[in-house]
PDB file of C-alpha atoms in Angstrom:
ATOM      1  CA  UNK A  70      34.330 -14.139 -12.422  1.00 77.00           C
ATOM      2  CA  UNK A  71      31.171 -11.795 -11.559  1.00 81.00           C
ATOM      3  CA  UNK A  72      27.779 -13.034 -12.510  1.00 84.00           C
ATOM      4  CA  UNK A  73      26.942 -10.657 -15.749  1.00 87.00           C
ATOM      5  CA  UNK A  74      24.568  -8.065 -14.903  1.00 88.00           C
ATOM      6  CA  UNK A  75      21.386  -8.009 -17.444  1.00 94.00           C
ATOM      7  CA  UNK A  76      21.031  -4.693 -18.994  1.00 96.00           C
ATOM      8  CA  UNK A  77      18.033  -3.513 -20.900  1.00 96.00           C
ATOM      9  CA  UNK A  78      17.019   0.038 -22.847  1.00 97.00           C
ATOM     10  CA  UNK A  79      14.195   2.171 -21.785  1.00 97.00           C
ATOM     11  CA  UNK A  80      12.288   2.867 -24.110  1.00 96.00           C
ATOM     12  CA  UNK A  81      11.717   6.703 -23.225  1.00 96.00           C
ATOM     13  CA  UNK A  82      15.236   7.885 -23.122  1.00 96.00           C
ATOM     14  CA  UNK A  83      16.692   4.738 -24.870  1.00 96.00           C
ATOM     15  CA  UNK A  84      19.630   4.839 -22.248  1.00 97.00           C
ATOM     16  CA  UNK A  85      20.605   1.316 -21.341  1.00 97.00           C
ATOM     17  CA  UNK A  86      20.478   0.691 -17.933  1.00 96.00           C
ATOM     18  CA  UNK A  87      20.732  -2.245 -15.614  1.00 96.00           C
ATOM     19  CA  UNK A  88      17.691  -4.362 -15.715  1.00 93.00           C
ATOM     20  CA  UNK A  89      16.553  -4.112 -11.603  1.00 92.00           C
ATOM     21  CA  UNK A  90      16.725   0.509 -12.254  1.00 93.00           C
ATOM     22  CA  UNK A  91      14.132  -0.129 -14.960  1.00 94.00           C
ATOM     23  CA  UNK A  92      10.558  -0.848 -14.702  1.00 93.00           C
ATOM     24  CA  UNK A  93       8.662  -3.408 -17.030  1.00 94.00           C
ATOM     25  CA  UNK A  94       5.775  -2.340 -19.081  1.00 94.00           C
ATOM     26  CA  UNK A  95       4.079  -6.061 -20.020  1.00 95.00           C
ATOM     27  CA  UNK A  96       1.333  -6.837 -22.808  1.00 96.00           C
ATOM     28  CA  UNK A  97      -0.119  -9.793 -20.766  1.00 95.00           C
ATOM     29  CA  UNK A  98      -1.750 -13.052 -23.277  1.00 95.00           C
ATOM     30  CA  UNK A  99      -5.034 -11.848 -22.544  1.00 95.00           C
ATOM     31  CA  UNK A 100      -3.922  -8.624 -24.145  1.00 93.00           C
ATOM     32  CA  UNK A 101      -3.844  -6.433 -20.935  1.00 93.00           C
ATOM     33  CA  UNK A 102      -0.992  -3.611 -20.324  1.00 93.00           C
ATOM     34  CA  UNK A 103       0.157  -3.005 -17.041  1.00 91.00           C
ATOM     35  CA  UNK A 104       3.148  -2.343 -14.795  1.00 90.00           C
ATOM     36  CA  UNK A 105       5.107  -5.037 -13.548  1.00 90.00           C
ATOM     37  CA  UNK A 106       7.153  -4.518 -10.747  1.00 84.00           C
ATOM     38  CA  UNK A 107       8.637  -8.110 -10.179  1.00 88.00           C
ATOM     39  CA  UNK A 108       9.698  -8.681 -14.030  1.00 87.00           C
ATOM     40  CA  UNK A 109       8.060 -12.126 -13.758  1.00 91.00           C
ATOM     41  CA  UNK A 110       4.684 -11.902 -15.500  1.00 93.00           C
ATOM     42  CA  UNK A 111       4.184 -13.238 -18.884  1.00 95.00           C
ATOM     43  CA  UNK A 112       3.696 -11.781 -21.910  1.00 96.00           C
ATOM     44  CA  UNK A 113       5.573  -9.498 -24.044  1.00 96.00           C
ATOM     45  CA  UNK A 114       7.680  -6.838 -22.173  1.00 95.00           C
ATOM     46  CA  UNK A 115       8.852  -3.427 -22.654  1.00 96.00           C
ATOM     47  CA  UNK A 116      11.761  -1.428 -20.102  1.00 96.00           C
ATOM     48  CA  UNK A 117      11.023   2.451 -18.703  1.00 95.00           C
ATOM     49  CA  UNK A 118      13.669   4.177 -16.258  1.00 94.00           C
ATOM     50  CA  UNK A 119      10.617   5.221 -13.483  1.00 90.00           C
ATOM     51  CA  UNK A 120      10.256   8.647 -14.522  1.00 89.00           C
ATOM     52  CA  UNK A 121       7.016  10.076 -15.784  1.00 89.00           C
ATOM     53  CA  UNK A 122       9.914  12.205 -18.301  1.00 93.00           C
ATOM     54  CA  UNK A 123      10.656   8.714 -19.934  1.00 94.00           C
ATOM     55  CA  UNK A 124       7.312   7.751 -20.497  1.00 93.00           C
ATOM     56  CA  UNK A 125       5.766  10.613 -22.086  1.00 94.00           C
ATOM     57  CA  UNK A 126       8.809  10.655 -24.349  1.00 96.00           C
ATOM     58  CA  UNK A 127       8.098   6.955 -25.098  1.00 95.00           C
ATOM     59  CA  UNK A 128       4.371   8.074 -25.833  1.00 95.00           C
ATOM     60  CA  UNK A 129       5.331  10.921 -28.225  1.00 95.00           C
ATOM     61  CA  UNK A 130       7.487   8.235 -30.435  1.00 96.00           C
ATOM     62  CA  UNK A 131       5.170   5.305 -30.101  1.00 95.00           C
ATOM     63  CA  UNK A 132       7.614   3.180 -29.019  1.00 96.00           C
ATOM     64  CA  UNK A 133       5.582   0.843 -25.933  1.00 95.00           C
ATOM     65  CA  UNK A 134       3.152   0.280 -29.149  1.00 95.00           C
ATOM     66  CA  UNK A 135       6.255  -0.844 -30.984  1.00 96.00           C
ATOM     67  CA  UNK A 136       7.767  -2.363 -28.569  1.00 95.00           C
ATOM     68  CA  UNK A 137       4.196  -4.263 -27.393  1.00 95.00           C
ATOM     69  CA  UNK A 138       3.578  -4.867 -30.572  1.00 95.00           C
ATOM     70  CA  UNK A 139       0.119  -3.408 -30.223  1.00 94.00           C
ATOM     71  CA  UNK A 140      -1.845   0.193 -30.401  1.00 93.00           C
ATOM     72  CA  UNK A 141      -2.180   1.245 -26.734  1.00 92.00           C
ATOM     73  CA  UNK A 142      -5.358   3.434 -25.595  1.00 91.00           C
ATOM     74  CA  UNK A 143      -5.405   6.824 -23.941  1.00 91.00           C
ATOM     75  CA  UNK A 144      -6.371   5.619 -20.469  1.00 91.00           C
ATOM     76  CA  UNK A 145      -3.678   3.304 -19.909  1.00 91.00           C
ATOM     77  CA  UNK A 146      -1.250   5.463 -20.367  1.00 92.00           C
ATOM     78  CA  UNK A 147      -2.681   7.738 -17.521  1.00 92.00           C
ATOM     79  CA  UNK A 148      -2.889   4.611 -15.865  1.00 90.00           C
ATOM     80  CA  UNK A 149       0.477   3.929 -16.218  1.00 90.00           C
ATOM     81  CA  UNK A 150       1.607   7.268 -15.457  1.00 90.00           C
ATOM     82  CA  UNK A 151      -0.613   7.542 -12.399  1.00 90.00           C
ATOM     83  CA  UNK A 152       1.170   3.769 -11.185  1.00 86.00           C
ATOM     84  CA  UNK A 153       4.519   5.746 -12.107  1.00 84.00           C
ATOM     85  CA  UNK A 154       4.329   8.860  -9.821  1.00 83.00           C
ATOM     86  CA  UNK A 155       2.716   6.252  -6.853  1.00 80.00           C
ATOM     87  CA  UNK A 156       5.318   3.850  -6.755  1.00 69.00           C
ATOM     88  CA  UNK A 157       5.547   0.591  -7.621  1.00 57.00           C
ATOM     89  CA  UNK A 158       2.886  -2.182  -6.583  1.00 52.00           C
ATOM     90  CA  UNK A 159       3.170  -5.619  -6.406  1.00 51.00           C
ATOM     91  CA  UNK A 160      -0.094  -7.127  -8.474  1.00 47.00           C
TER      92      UNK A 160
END
């Protein structure tokens, strides 16, 4: 039997999409936002399809600050928009 794929929604577009086509959004412990790439760092996470489109639409509704489970400041979401239309990073 296949191994089950692990699907997750984005929160811009709220289409549900296999976990490794999305990109994780994490509220670290020390209460830091950032991309992560690998999926692996702890803290609380939150899926985007990599499209600028899905994150200003996740913006407009609030839902990372939902979904973080915390209010999230002006300059990291240029920050995360910026990482967006670079490309992903490792660290």
């Amino acid at each position: 039997m296949p191994k089950k794929l692990p699907v997750r929604m984005c929160a811009g577009c709220a289409e549900h999409k296999p976990k490794k086509e999305l990109v994780r959004v994490v509220r670290t412990p020390q209460g830091e936002i950032l991309l992560d790439p690998s999926g692996k760092k702890s803290g609380r996470g939150a899926y985007l399809c990599p499209n600028p489109e899905c994150l200003k639409k996740a913006r407009r509704a609030k839902r990372l600050e939902r979904a973080l489970d915390c209010p999230i400041p002006e300059e990291v979401y240029s920050r995360l928009e910026e990482e967006m239309r670079d490309g992903p990073h490792d660290g």
